[in-house]
XYZ file of C-alpha atoms in Angstrom:
88
model
C 3.372 16.832 10.756
C 7.033 16.789 12.093
C 7.011 15.678 15.577
C 10.826 15.402 16.054
C 11.197 18.670 18.163
C 7.838 18.822 19.550
C 7.109 19.504 23.205
C 4.650 16.849 24.033
C 2.872 16.680 27.342
C 2.461 13.586 29.519
C -1.011 11.944 28.540
C -2.651 11.518 25.236
C -2.534 14.560 22.922
C -5.057 13.970 20.020
C -5.367 15.388 16.386
C -8.344 14.887 14.322
C -7.930 15.791 10.412
C -10.906 15.817 8.203
C -10.733 16.565 4.419
C -11.514 15.235 1.248
C -8.320 14.418 -0.340
C -5.231 14.595 2.007
C -1.535 13.856 1.478
C -0.060 13.577 5.275
C 3.469 12.886 5.975
C 3.934 12.437 9.591
C 7.567 12.168 11.046
C 7.445 10.250 14.346
C 8.484 12.054 17.422
C 11.546 10.761 19.453
C 10.442 11.433 23.105
C 6.378 9.973 22.620
C 4.669 6.990 21.032
C 2.478 7.528 18.011
C -1.033 5.863 17.002
C -2.616 6.566 13.941
C -6.240 5.764 12.330
C -7.316 6.616 8.942
C -10.977 6.388 7.867
C -11.020 6.692 4.079
C -12.797 5.306 1.073
C -9.370 4.964 -0.712
C -5.869 4.735 1.224
C -2.415 4.408 0.383
C -0.481 3.846 3.471
C 3.592 3.880 3.819
C 5.094 3.401 7.016
C 9.049 3.302 6.795
C 9.516 0.429 4.400
C 6.097 -0.952 4.055
C 3.305 0.153 1.820
C -0.476 -1.025 2.102
C -3.368 0.066 0.074
C -6.969 -0.235 1.246
C -10.217 0.106 -0.403
C -13.410 0.807 1.715
C -11.599 -0.077 5.018
C -9.648 1.604 7.776
C -6.069 1.341 8.508
C -4.437 1.823 11.947
C -1.052 1.972 13.103
C 0.305 1.840 16.575
C 3.744 2.050 18.114
C 5.078 -0.804 20.185
C 5.367 1.093 23.121
C 2.370 3.031 22.821
C 0.653 1.621 26.100
C 3.802 1.860 28.147
C 4.710 5.445 27.082
C 3.930 8.315 29.331
C 3.605 10.794 26.188
C 1.265 9.916 23.500
C 0.181 11.294 20.261
C -2.838 9.965 18.680
C -3.943 11.059 15.256
C -7.353 10.120 13.597
C -8.133 11.300 10.192
C -11.329 11.068 7.980
C -11.741 11.690 4.182
C -12.525 10.145 0.750
C -8.947 9.773 -0.568
C -5.831 9.361 1.638
C -1.972 8.996 1.171
C -0.266 9.091 4.291
C 3.422 8.480 5.056
C 4.966 7.569 8.520
C 8.899 8.117 8.820
C 11.148 8.022 11.862
């Protein structure tokens, strides 16, 4: 999901992704804040240079300026196995 050139309206734009096995790469927008939540049995999460693995646990990432930003993207995923990369 490449949000670099996306036209994001004011307010919260929500995406819900359902799947059994997911390989998701998110490129953060320059003009909006990002919040991401993963609900998975097994997840491998990479945010820029950090890596975190989870088992039977949810994962959450929120931009530092999310609350103050007029434009917000919220992505929520559900699945069995997730591999997620969030890049700038």
